[in-house]
Short mmCIF file of C-alpha atoms and ligand atoms in Angstrom, two decimals:
data_model
loop_
_atom_site.label_atom_id
_atom_site.label_comp_id
_atom_site.label_asym_id
_atom_site.label_seq_id
_atom_site.Cartn_x
_atom_site.Cartn_y
_atom_site.Cartn_z
CA MET Q 312 19.18 -2.27 -21.58
CA LYS Q 313 18.04 1.12 -20.37
CA ILE Q 314 14.53 1.14 -19.01
CA ALA Q 315 12.50 4.14 -17.85
CA PHE Q 316 9.74 2.86 -15.59
CA VAL Q 317 6.98 5.42 -15.10
CA ALA Q 318 4.25 4.98 -12.50
CA SER Q 319 1.88 7.10 -10.47
CA GLU Q 320 2.64 5.14 -7.30
CA VAL Q 321 5.74 3.34 -6.12
CA TYR Q 322 6.30 1.57 -2.81
CA PRO Q 323 7.71 2.57 -0.28
CA PHE Q 324 7.10 6.19 -1.22
CA ILE Q 325 3.40 6.04 -1.99
CA LYS Q 326 0.96 3.16 -2.24
CA THR Q 327 -2.75 2.77 -2.76
CA GLY Q 328 -2.70 -0.68 -4.35
CA GLY Q 329 -0.78 -3.40 -6.13
CA LEU Q 330 0.68 -1.06 -8.77
CA ALA Q 331 2.95 0.42 -6.09
CA ASP Q 332 4.30 -3.03 -5.20
CA VAL Q 333 4.96 -3.83 -8.85
CA ALA Q 334 6.65 -0.48 -9.46
CA PHE Q 335 8.97 -1.25 -6.57
CA ALA Q 336 9.72 -4.91 -7.16
CA LEU Q 337 9.96 -5.18 -10.95
CA PRO Q 338 12.59 -2.44 -11.44
CA LYS Q 339 14.58 -3.96 -8.58
CA ALA Q 340 14.42 -7.40 -10.19
CA LEU Q 341 15.39 -5.97 -13.60
CA LYS Q 342 18.31 -4.19 -11.99
CA LYS Q 343 19.39 -7.49 -10.45
CA ILE Q 344 19.65 -9.09 -13.88
CA GLY Q 345 21.84 -6.28 -15.12
CA HIS Q 346 19.64 -3.54 -16.56
CA ASP Q 347 19.85 0.18 -15.98
CA VAL Q 348 16.37 0.95 -14.64
CA ARG Q 349 15.19 4.39 -13.53
CA VAL Q 350 11.82 4.91 -11.92
CA PHE Q 351 9.78 8.11 -12.29
CA LEU Q 352 6.95 9.27 -10.04
CA PRO Q 353 5.33 12.49 -8.80
CA LYS Q 354 6.46 13.97 -5.52
CA TYR Q 355 3.22 13.87 -3.56
CA LYS Q 356 2.52 15.59 -0.29
CA GLN Q 357 1.73 12.19 1.21
CA ILE Q 358 5.26 10.78 0.85
CA LYS Q 359 6.68 10.45 4.34
CA SER Q 360 9.82 12.45 4.97
CA ASN Q 361 11.77 9.45 6.27
CA HIS Q 362 11.74 8.06 2.71
CA LEU Q 363 13.19 11.29 1.40
CA LYS Q 364 16.07 11.70 3.83
CA HIS Q 365 18.72 11.37 1.16
CA ILE Q 366 16.89 13.16 -1.61
CA LYS Q 367 19.06 15.12 -4.04
CA TRP Q 368 18.28 17.88 -6.47
CA VAL Q 369 18.77 16.70 -10.05
CA THR Q 370 17.70 19.51 -12.32
CA ASP Q 371 15.19 22.24 -13.02
CA LEU Q 372 12.68 21.81 -15.81
CA GLU Q 373 10.08 23.92 -17.52
CA LEU Q 374 6.79 22.74 -18.98
CA ASP Q 375 3.67 24.70 -19.93
CA GLY Q 376 5.21 27.85 -18.50
CA LYS Q 377 5.82 26.26 -15.12
CA TRP Q 378 9.28 25.85 -13.67
CA PHE Q 379 9.76 22.97 -11.27
CA THR Q 380 12.51 20.78 -9.90
CA VAL Q 381 13.34 17.12 -10.24
CA GLU Q 382 14.87 15.26 -7.34
CA SER Q 383 16.12 11.72 -6.88
CA VAL Q 384 16.62 9.03 -4.28
CA GLU Q 385 18.75 5.88 -4.59
CA LEU Q 386 17.39 2.68 -3.12
CA ASP Q 387 18.95 -0.76 -3.62
CA GLY Q 388 20.79 0.48 -6.69
CA VAL Q 389 17.65 1.85 -8.40
CA THR Q 390 17.29 5.61 -8.94
CA TYR Q 391 13.86 7.10 -8.30
CA TYR Q 392 13.16 10.47 -9.88
CA PHE Q 393 10.50 12.70 -8.39
CA ILE Q 394 8.70 15.28 -10.49
CA ASN Q 395 8.41 18.00 -7.90
CA GLU Q 396 5.72 20.41 -9.00
CA PRO Q 397 4.03 21.36 -5.71
CA ALA Q 398 1.15 23.20 -7.37
CA LEU Q 399 0.11 19.90 -8.94
CA PHE Q 400 1.17 17.26 -6.44
CA TYR Q 401 1.23 18.86 -3.02
CA ARG Q 402 -2.47 18.08 -2.64
CA ASP Q 403 -4.62 16.39 -0.01
CA SER Q 404 -5.68 13.71 -2.48
CA ILE Q 405 -3.56 11.63 -4.81
CA TYR Q 406 -6.10 10.63 -7.44
CA GLU Q 407 -9.31 12.47 -6.63
CA ASN Q 408 -8.47 15.94 -7.94
CA ASP Q 409 -10.70 17.61 -10.53
CA ASP Q 410 -7.69 18.44 -12.70
CA ARG Q 411 -6.18 14.95 -12.57
CA ASP Q 412 -6.07 14.79 -16.35
CA TYR Q 413 -3.81 17.83 -16.32
CA GLN Q 414 -1.80 16.49 -13.36
CA PHE Q 415 -0.93 13.23 -15.06
CA ALA Q 416 -0.58 14.57 -18.59
CA PHE Q 417 1.84 17.09 -17.14
CA PHE Q 418 3.67 14.38 -15.18
CA SER Q 419 3.90 12.19 -18.27
CA GLU Q 420 5.30 14.90 -20.45
CA ALA Q 421 7.65 16.07 -17.71
CA VAL Q 422 9.14 12.57 -17.59
CA LEU Q 423 9.73 12.55 -21.35
CA ARG Q 424 11.35 15.95 -21.14
CA LEU Q 425 13.46 14.82 -18.20
CA LEU Q 426 14.85 11.85 -20.14
CA GLY Q 427 16.43 14.29 -22.55
CA LYS Q 428 17.62 16.60 -19.81
CA ILE Q 429 19.43 13.86 -17.88
CA ASP Q 430 20.53 12.19 -21.11
CA PHE Q 431 18.86 8.89 -20.27
CA GLN Q 432 18.17 7.48 -23.70
CA ALA Q 433 15.87 4.66 -22.67
CA ASP Q 434 15.48 1.64 -24.92
CA VAL Q 435 12.07 1.11 -23.41
CA VAL Q 436 9.73 3.48 -21.64
CA HIS Q 437 7.53 1.27 -19.51
CA CYS Q 438 4.19 2.96 -18.74
CA ASN Q 439 1.57 1.79 -16.28
CA ASP Q 440 -2.19 2.30 -16.06
CA TRP Q 441 -4.20 5.32 -17.18
CA GLN Q 442 -2.04 7.90 -15.45
CA THR Q 443 0.82 7.31 -17.89
CA GLY Q 444 -1.23 6.16 -20.89
CA VAL Q 445 -0.56 9.42 -22.71
CA ILE Q 446 3.19 8.77 -22.89
CA PRO Q 447 3.15 6.53 -25.99
CA PHE Q 448 0.93 9.11 -27.71
CA MET Q 449 3.16 12.03 -26.71
CA LEU Q 450 6.23 10.13 -27.80
CA LEU Q 451 4.76 9.45 -31.22
CA GLN Q 452 3.28 12.85 -31.80
CA ARG Q 453 5.90 15.17 -30.39
CA TYR Q 454 9.07 13.66 -28.99
CA GLY Q 455 9.63 10.92 -31.56
CA GLN Q 456 10.59 13.49 -34.17
CA TYR Q 457 13.83 14.17 -32.27
CA ASP Q 458 16.77 11.80 -32.74
CA PHE Q 459 17.16 11.32 -29.02
CA TYR Q 460 13.68 9.80 -28.69
CA ARG Q 461 13.20 8.27 -32.13
CA ASN Q 462 14.03 4.67 -31.26
CA MET Q 463 12.42 4.53 -27.86
CA LYS Q 464 9.88 1.71 -27.56
CA THR Q 465 6.97 1.75 -25.19
CA VAL Q 466 5.43 -1.00 -23.12
CA TYR Q 467 2.04 -0.23 -21.67
CA THR Q 468 1.01 -2.37 -18.72
CA ILE Q 469 -2.64 -2.55 -17.74
CA HIS Q 470 -2.89 -3.24 -14.03
CA ASN Q 471 -6.63 -2.63 -13.94
CA LEU Q 472 -8.70 -2.01 -17.05
CA ARG Q 473 -11.56 -0.49 -15.10
CA PHE Q 474 -9.83 2.81 -14.33
CA GLN Q 475 -9.28 4.39 -17.72
CA GLY Q 476 -8.92 8.11 -17.15
CA GLU Q 477 -11.72 9.56 -19.27
CA PHE Q 478 -11.72 13.32 -19.62
CA SER Q 479 -12.40 16.27 -21.84
CA SER Q 480 -9.42 16.58 -24.15
CA HIS Q 481 -9.08 20.27 -23.35
CA ASN Q 482 -5.92 19.91 -21.28
CA LEU Q 483 -4.20 17.66 -23.80
CA ARG Q 484 -4.82 20.31 -26.44
CA HIS Q 485 -3.78 23.00 -23.98
CA LEU Q 486 -0.40 21.22 -23.78
CA GLY Q 487 -0.15 21.68 -27.52
CA PHE Q 488 -1.04 18.22 -28.77
CA ASP Q 489 -3.04 17.71 -31.89
CA TYR Q 490 -6.14 15.87 -30.72
CA GLN Q 491 -9.46 16.28 -32.49
CA ASP Q 492 -12.05 14.52 -30.32
CA GLU Q 493 -13.68 16.41 -27.50
CA GLU Q 494 -13.07 13.52 -25.15
CA VAL Q 495 -10.00 11.53 -24.38
CA ASN Q 496 -9.43 8.20 -22.67
CA PHE Q 497 -5.85 7.99 -21.39
CA MET Q 498 -5.83 4.22 -21.23
CA LYS Q 499 -7.11 3.98 -24.77
CA LEU Q 500 -4.24 6.19 -25.89
CA GLY Q 501 -1.80 3.84 -24.18
CA ILE Q 502 -3.35 0.74 -25.74
CA THR Q 503 -3.52 2.32 -29.17
CA HIS Q 504 -0.05 3.82 -29.37
CA ALA Q 505 2.25 1.67 -27.24
CA THR Q 506 4.68 -0.57 -29.06
CA TYR Q 507 3.43 -3.44 -26.94
CA VAL Q 508 0.63 -3.86 -24.42
CA ASN Q 509 0.58 -6.30 -21.59
CA THR Q 510 -1.45 -7.09 -18.57
CA VAL Q 511 -0.50 -8.78 -15.38
CA SER Q 512 -1.65 -12.35 -15.83
CA PRO Q 513 -2.26 -14.67 -18.78
CA THR Q 514 -5.88 -15.32 -17.82
CA TYR Q 515 -6.71 -11.60 -17.51
CA ALA Q 516 -5.03 -10.99 -20.89
CA GLN Q 517 -7.62 -13.35 -22.38
CA GLU Q 518 -10.55 -12.17 -20.27
CA ILE Q 519 -10.20 -8.52 -21.30
CA LEU Q 520 -10.93 -9.48 -24.88
CA THR Q 521 -14.50 -10.34 -23.86
CA ASP Q 522 -17.51 -8.11 -23.32
CA PHE Q 523 -17.79 -9.06 -19.66
CA TYR Q 524 -14.27 -8.10 -18.62
CA GLY Q 525 -13.34 -5.78 -21.48
CA GLU Q 526 -14.71 -2.55 -19.97
CA ARG Q 527 -15.71 -1.36 -23.46
CA LEU Q 528 -12.12 -1.59 -24.68
CA ASN Q 529 -12.27 -5.25 -25.69
CA HIS Q 530 -12.62 -4.48 -29.38
CA LEU Q 531 -9.63 -2.18 -29.33
CA LEU Q 532 -7.68 -4.79 -27.39
CA ARG Q 533 -8.65 -7.43 -29.92
CA SER Q 534 -7.24 -5.23 -32.65
CA ARG Q 535 -3.92 -5.30 -30.79
CA GLN Q 536 -4.00 -9.00 -30.00
CA ASP Q 537 -0.72 -9.61 -31.81
CA SER Q 538 1.00 -7.21 -29.44
CA LEU Q 539 -0.70 -8.22 -26.24
CA CYS Q 540 0.32 -10.71 -23.58
CA GLY Q 541 -0.04 -11.45 -19.89
CA ILE Q 542 2.93 -11.57 -17.53
CA LEU Q 543 2.28 -12.56 -13.95
CA ASN Q 544 3.38 -10.27 -11.17
CA GLY Q 545 5.52 -11.60 -8.39
CA ILE Q 546 6.10 -10.43 -4.85
CA ASP Q 547 9.27 -9.21 -3.24
CA GLU Q 548 10.34 -12.30 -1.31
CA THR Q 549 12.66 -10.40 0.99
CA PHE Q 550 9.97 -8.00 2.05
CA PHE Q 551 7.34 -10.73 2.34
CA ASN Q 552 9.21 -13.35 4.29
CA PRO Q 553 7.64 -15.02 7.33
CA GLN Q 554 11.10 -16.10 8.51
CA THR Q 555 12.35 -12.56 8.97
CA ASP Q 556 9.30 -10.28 8.97
CA SER Q 557 9.57 -7.78 11.82
CA SER Q 558 5.83 -7.05 11.67
CA LEU Q 559 5.08 -10.51 13.02
CA ILE Q 560 4.84 -11.46 16.67
CA ALA Q 561 6.64 -14.70 15.87
CA THR Q 562 8.48 -15.67 12.71
CA TYR Q 563 8.21 -19.15 11.23
CA SER Q 564 9.06 -21.24 8.21
CA CYS Q 565 7.52 -23.95 6.11
CA ASP Q 566 9.19 -26.66 8.21
CA HIS Q 567 8.53 -24.99 11.56
CA LEU Q 568 4.93 -23.94 11.44
CA LYS Q 569 4.22 -24.11 15.14
CA HIS Q 570 5.10 -20.45 15.68
CA LYS Q 571 2.59 -19.35 13.08
CA GLU Q 572 -0.12 -19.88 15.72
CA ILE Q 573 1.45 -17.32 18.04
CA ASN Q 574 0.47 -14.67 15.51
CA LYS Q 575 -3.11 -15.87 15.51
CA LEU Q 576 -3.27 -15.81 19.29
CA ALA Q 577 -1.80 -12.30 19.33
CA LEU Q 578 -4.31 -11.02 16.78
CA GLN Q 579 -7.20 -12.62 18.67
CA ARG Q 580 -6.01 -11.04 21.92
CA ARG Q 581 -5.38 -7.62 20.41
CA TYR Q 582 -8.83 -7.37 18.81
CA GLY Q 583 -10.89 -9.10 21.51
CA LEU Q 584 -11.72 -12.24 19.55
CA GLU Q 585 -12.07 -15.57 21.30
CA ILE Q 586 -8.55 -16.70 22.09
CA ASN Q 587 -8.30 -20.21 20.79
CA GLU Q 588 -5.66 -21.57 18.46
CA ASN Q 589 -8.01 -24.26 17.16
CA ILE Q 590 -10.55 -21.91 15.63
CA PRO Q 591 -9.80 -21.45 11.95
CA MET Q 592 -9.22 -17.82 11.06
CA ILE Q 593 -10.03 -16.45 7.63
CA GLY Q 594 -8.20 -13.26 6.71
CA LEU Q 595 -9.04 -10.51 4.23
CA VAL Q 596 -6.70 -7.66 3.36
CA THR Q 597 -8.31 -5.65 0.65
CA ARG Q 598 -9.51 -2.47 -0.90
CA LEU Q 599 -13.17 -2.22 0.03
CA ASP Q 600 -14.39 -2.20 -3.55
CA ALA Q 601 -17.02 -4.27 -5.29
CA GLN Q 602 -14.27 -5.66 -7.55
CA LYS Q 603 -13.02 -7.69 -4.62
CA GLY Q 604 -16.18 -9.76 -4.32
CA LEU Q 605 -17.38 -8.04 -1.18
CA ASP Q 606 -21.01 -8.44 -2.26
CA LEU Q 607 -20.59 -12.18 -2.03
CA ILE Q 608 -19.03 -11.90 1.39
CA SER Q 609 -21.74 -9.54 2.59
CA ASP Q 610 -24.37 -12.02 1.41
CA VAL Q 611 -23.19 -14.92 3.56
CA LEU Q 612 -21.01 -13.51 6.32
CA ARG Q 613 -23.82 -13.27 8.84
CA GLU Q 614 -24.92 -16.84 8.17
CA MET Q 615 -21.38 -18.11 8.62
CA LEU Q 616 -20.84 -16.11 11.79
CA GLU Q 617 -24.05 -17.57 13.18
CA GLU Q 618 -23.46 -21.16 12.16
CA ASP Q 619 -19.79 -21.94 11.65
CA LYS Q 620 -16.93 -22.40 14.03
CA VAL Q 621 -14.76 -19.82 12.38
CA GLN Q 622 -13.28 -16.36 12.83
CA PHE Q 623 -12.82 -13.65 10.22
CA PHE Q 624 -10.48 -10.70 10.25
CA ILE Q 625 -11.01 -7.91 7.73
CA LEU Q 626 -8.44 -5.19 7.07
CA GLY Q 627 -9.74 -2.85 4.41
CA SER Q 628 -10.03 0.66 3.18
CA GLY Q 629 -12.44 2.09 0.66
CA GLU Q 630 -16.19 2.24 0.31
CA GLN Q 631 -18.04 3.39 3.36
CA LYS Q 632 -21.04 1.07 2.80
CA PHE Q 633 -18.84 -2.01 3.24
CA GLU Q 634 -17.12 -0.50 6.25
CA ALA Q 635 -20.47 0.21 7.90
CA TYR Q 636 -21.77 -3.28 7.18
CA PHE Q 637 -18.70 -5.08 8.51
CA GLN Q 638 -18.56 -2.82 11.54
CA GLN Q 639 -22.18 -3.63 12.35
CA LEU Q 640 -21.49 -7.35 12.12
CA ARG Q 641 -18.37 -6.93 14.23
CA ASP Q 642 -20.51 -5.32 16.93
CA GLU Q 643 -22.88 -8.31 16.84
CA PHE Q 644 -20.18 -10.99 16.73
CA PRO Q 645 -17.17 -9.49 18.50
CA SER Q 646 -15.64 -12.85 19.38
CA LYS Q 647 -15.75 -14.07 15.79
CA LEU Q 648 -15.10 -11.05 13.60
CA GLY Q 649 -12.26 -8.55 13.84
CA VAL Q 650 -12.08 -5.42 11.69
CA HIS Q 651 -9.66 -2.60 11.06
CA PHE Q 652 -10.45 0.08 8.50
CA GLY Q 653 -7.64 2.01 6.89
CA CYS Q 654 -4.28 1.11 5.40
CA ASP Q 655 -1.84 -0.57 7.71
CA GLU Q 656 1.08 -2.43 6.21
CA LYS Q 657 2.28 -3.95 9.49
CA LEU Q 658 -1.16 -5.19 10.43
CA ALA Q 659 -1.57 -6.60 6.93
CA HIS Q 660 1.54 -8.74 7.42
CA LEU Q 661 0.32 -9.90 10.79
CA ILE Q 662 -3.02 -10.95 9.29
CA TYR Q 663 -1.33 -12.96 6.54
CA ALA Q 664 0.65 -14.73 9.25
CA ALA Q 665 -2.20 -15.11 11.72
CA SER Q 666 -4.84 -16.45 9.37
CA ASP Q 667 -5.24 -20.07 8.34
CA LEU Q 668 -7.20 -19.21 5.22
CA PHE Q 669 -7.30 -16.12 3.03
CA LEU Q 670 -10.46 -15.15 1.19
CA MET Q 671 -10.37 -13.40 -2.19
CA PRO Q 672 -13.56 -14.01 -4.18
CA SER Q 673 -12.92 -11.25 -6.72
CA LEU Q 674 -15.34 -10.38 -9.50
CA TYR Q 675 -12.24 -9.78 -11.59
CA GLU Q 676 -8.59 -9.77 -10.64
CA PRO Q 677 -5.90 -8.62 -13.09
CA CYS Q 678 -3.24 -10.45 -11.10
CA GLY Q 679 -3.72 -10.05 -7.37
CA LEU Q 680 -0.80 -9.90 -5.00
CA SER Q 681 -2.65 -10.63 -1.80
CA GLN Q 682 -3.14 -14.31 -2.65
CA LEU Q 683 0.58 -14.62 -3.40
CA ILE Q 684 1.48 -13.05 -0.07
CA ALA Q 685 -1.04 -15.32 1.64
CA LEU Q 686 0.54 -18.40 0.01
CA ARG Q 687 3.97 -17.29 1.15
CA TYR Q 688 2.74 -16.88 4.74
CA GLY Q 689 0.96 -20.23 4.79
CA SER Q 690 -2.53 -18.79 4.73
CA VAL Q 691 -4.41 -21.03 2.33
CA PRO Q 692 -6.21 -18.95 -0.32
CA ILE Q 693 -9.87 -19.39 -1.18
CA VAL Q 694 -10.39 -17.63 -4.48
CA ARG Q 695 -12.68 -17.29 -7.45
CA GLU Q 696 -11.21 -18.64 -10.68
CA THR Q 697 -10.61 -15.38 -12.46
CA GLY Q 698 -7.59 -13.46 -13.77
CA GLY Q 699 -4.37 -13.94 -11.87
CA LEU Q 700 -6.17 -15.88 -9.15
CA ASN Q 701 -6.86 -18.54 -11.74
CA ASP Q 702 -3.19 -18.60 -12.75
CA THR Q 703 -1.75 -18.84 -9.26
CA VAL Q 704 -4.15 -20.79 -7.07
CA LYS Q 705 -4.79 -24.43 -7.90
CA SER Q 706 -7.62 -26.18 -6.15
CA TYR Q 707 -6.64 -28.83 -3.64
CA ASN Q 708 -7.06 -32.36 -4.87
CA GLU Q 709 -7.50 -34.58 -1.85
CA TYR Q 710 -6.60 -37.71 -3.82
CA THR Q 711 -3.31 -36.56 -5.33
CA ARG Q 712 -2.65 -33.99 -2.56
CA GLU Q 713 -1.80 -31.48 -5.23
CA GLY Q 714 -2.91 -27.86 -5.21
CA ASN Q 715 -2.33 -24.86 -2.99
CA GLY Q 716 -5.80 -23.53 -2.20
CA PHE Q 717 -9.53 -23.75 -2.78
CA THR Q 718 -11.31 -22.30 -5.77
CA PHE Q 719 -14.78 -21.82 -7.20
CA ALA Q 720 -15.87 -20.69 -10.64
CA ASN Q 721 -19.15 -18.79 -10.56
CA TYR Q 722 -19.65 -15.39 -9.03
CA ASN Q 723 -22.11 -16.76 -6.57
CA ALA Q 724 -22.23 -16.34 -2.79
CA HIS Q 725 -23.35 -19.89 -2.09
CA ASP Q 726 -20.68 -21.42 -4.29
CA MET Q 727 -18.21 -19.36 -2.30
CA MET Q 728 -19.70 -20.43 1.01
CA TYR Q 729 -19.66 -24.05 -0.07
CA THR Q 730 -15.96 -23.70 -0.91
CA ILE Q 731 -15.18 -21.99 2.38
CA ARG Q 732 -16.95 -24.79 4.22
CA ARG Q 733 -15.02 -27.37 2.24
CA SER Q 734 -11.79 -25.71 3.35
CA LEU Q 735 -12.99 -25.63 6.96
CA TYR Q 736 -13.73 -29.33 6.71
CA PHE Q 737 -10.10 -30.07 5.81
CA TYR Q 738 -8.86 -27.74 8.53
CA LYS Q 739 -10.90 -29.51 11.16
CA ASN Q 740 -10.94 -33.12 10.05
CA GLN Q 741 -7.72 -33.64 8.14
CA PRO Q 742 -5.06 -31.57 9.90
CA GLU Q 743 -2.21 -33.49 8.26
CA ASN Q 744 -3.59 -32.86 4.79
CA PHE Q 745 -4.25 -29.25 5.67
CA LYS Q 746 -0.65 -28.86 6.81
CA HIS Q 747 0.48 -30.39 3.55
CA LEU Q 748 -1.66 -27.86 1.70
CA ILE Q 749 -0.08 -25.00 3.63
CA GLN Q 750 3.36 -26.31 2.81
CA ASN Q 751 2.50 -26.70 -0.89
CA GLY Q 752 1.66 -23.02 -0.88
CA MET Q 753 4.71 -21.91 1.05
CA LYS Q 754 7.06 -23.83 -1.23
CA GLY Q 755 5.84 -22.11 -4.39
CA ASP Q 756 8.01 -19.60 -6.22
CA TYR Q 757 6.22 -16.24 -6.26
CA SER Q 758 9.33 -14.15 -6.70
CA TRP Q 759 9.90 -11.65 -9.46
CA ASN Q 760 12.70 -13.73 -10.99
CA GLN Q 761 10.55 -15.45 -13.60
CA SER Q 762 8.50 -12.34 -14.37
CA ALA Q 763 11.56 -10.11 -14.68
CA ILE Q 764 12.94 -12.50 -17.27
CA ALA Q 765 9.61 -12.47 -19.11
CA TYR Q 766 9.73 -8.65 -19.24
CA GLU Q 767 13.36 -8.75 -20.28
CA ASN Q 768 12.44 -11.04 -23.19
CA LEU Q 769 9.59 -8.76 -24.15
CA TYR Q 770 11.85 -5.68 -24.16
CA LYS Q 771 14.44 -7.55 -26.22
CA LYS Q 772 11.81 -8.51 -28.74
CA LEU Q 773 10.80 -4.88 -29.16
CA ILE Q 774 14.23 -3.38 -29.61
P1 ADP G 1161 -5.24 -4.25 -5.74
O1 ADP G 1161 -4.01 -3.71 -6.38
O2 ADP G 1161 -6.38 -4.48 -6.69
O3 ADP G 1161 -5.69 -3.48 -4.54
P2 ADP G 1161 -3.61 -6.59 -5.12
O4 ADP G 1161 -3.96 -7.89 -4.47
O5 ADP G 1161 -2.94 -6.63 -6.43
O6 ADP G 1161 -4.94 -5.72 -5.17
O7 ADP G 1161 -2.66 -5.76 -4.14
C1 ADP G 1161 -3.09 -5.33 -2.92
C2 ADP G 1161 -1.88 -4.97 -2.09
O8 ADP G 1161 -2.26 -3.97 -1.15
C3 ADP G 1161 -1.37 -6.13 -1.25
O9 ADP G 1161 0.01 -5.92 -0.97
C4 ADP G 1161 -2.20 -6.00 0.03
O10 ADP G 1161 -1.57 -6.62 1.13
C5 ADP G 1161 -2.23 -4.51 0.18
N1 ADP G 1161 -3.40 -3.98 0.88
C6 ADP G 1161 -4.68 -3.96 0.45
N2 ADP G 1161 -5.47 -3.37 1.35
C7 ADP G 1161 -4.66 -2.99 2.37
C8 ADP G 1161 -4.89 -2.32 3.62
N3 ADP G 1161 -6.10 -1.89 3.97
N4 ADP G 1161 -3.82 -2.11 4.43
C9 ADP G 1161 -2.59 -2.54 4.07
N5 ADP G 1161 -2.32 -3.15 2.91
C10 ADP G 1161 -3.34 -3.38 2.07
#
């Protein structure tokens, strides 16, 4: 099959969250099972030049009176096409521009135009999140009337329902589309017009049909329930591999866990925490956003730092209020809390390896990759039972010794603290069971293999 995969961020070129990881790993996995997958993204100013060393000019294109170029890079057999319109993408911010509706409508249409220009007659155009939600609409209203595009099917993947892209429809009309309402919601267009809609975990696919999680689109989603499913994300198991990861101080495996501790000691030393391999360390690698359950953490972190024999390490970027709060606590408890604000891929890997437990008490979580990475690195996840967390983390049962983490149901700080303390109890008092729990997690299959096959089956069904 021919698949055009369109995303606003793709690792390793540009990443602000999990979408970038998916846009890297899924096409690669689909390629591995024999499909011709091409990935399309904007050429942002922020893409580091070392990723563009072998970039090649592909073609020139015109849209809305603007001429621009398209370039490509090959990586592991996948071709990445960059829409290179500097006036729109050579900006200091990726998503925070006032004309972002125009930026991404332009990008979306440019991709459709490019398909024709490079003669890539995709069976499926796979769109992701609000930035590319207009594609199914554009395909139906304009491009679908041409033979070349007529049979193209669209899959629209919701990675996060919260960010919908709501704008005045002026720019869509400016691009010549027939759109009556004054306002437009890009995600709504995707959900309404795509051949099939999916989200990134079975639990989230159910949750978004409810008022609580539905972000005001639950009724629309219900109307598409026959064409809606959840497919779990995976992680790239070559990139996230504690046996070979060059970001670690010491590599290790499920059967040789001893070296895992060297990472903890290194992190403690580097950030001035108490150096002691027997203190349990709880890691967090996260966007600093209320979605991630940071209110719960803020509610009880001080109490735990005062009372519990535990260390926390927080790597995060995002809202200033959380940064300020965690920094203040770090200054009060420097031997027990380490912080680093910003995005740092290498440090993230080290934290997954260094920590014994990984905390992710999300308010909602479409899939979540961090808990999968944590499992792979033997950092036992403590999560709230929502979305993909609910599908991937099973609470430890001390009688059957089944499970791979600790979970709690209600969005409640004390339920979370109780669960953290339960995990600390096992760490301290039942080291053999705790080791078994780590190994349960490390042995799980979090690769893209299963998910790629699920997407392949979905594409087949559509065409
Ligand atoms: P989301 O996409 O909602 O941010 P996910 O759990 O799906 O959450 O994916 C987050 C990804 O981003 C993981 O790979 C995680 O390790 C990474 N990540 C999050 N915050 C940071 C950070 N500050 N520095 C480096 N990597 C980060």
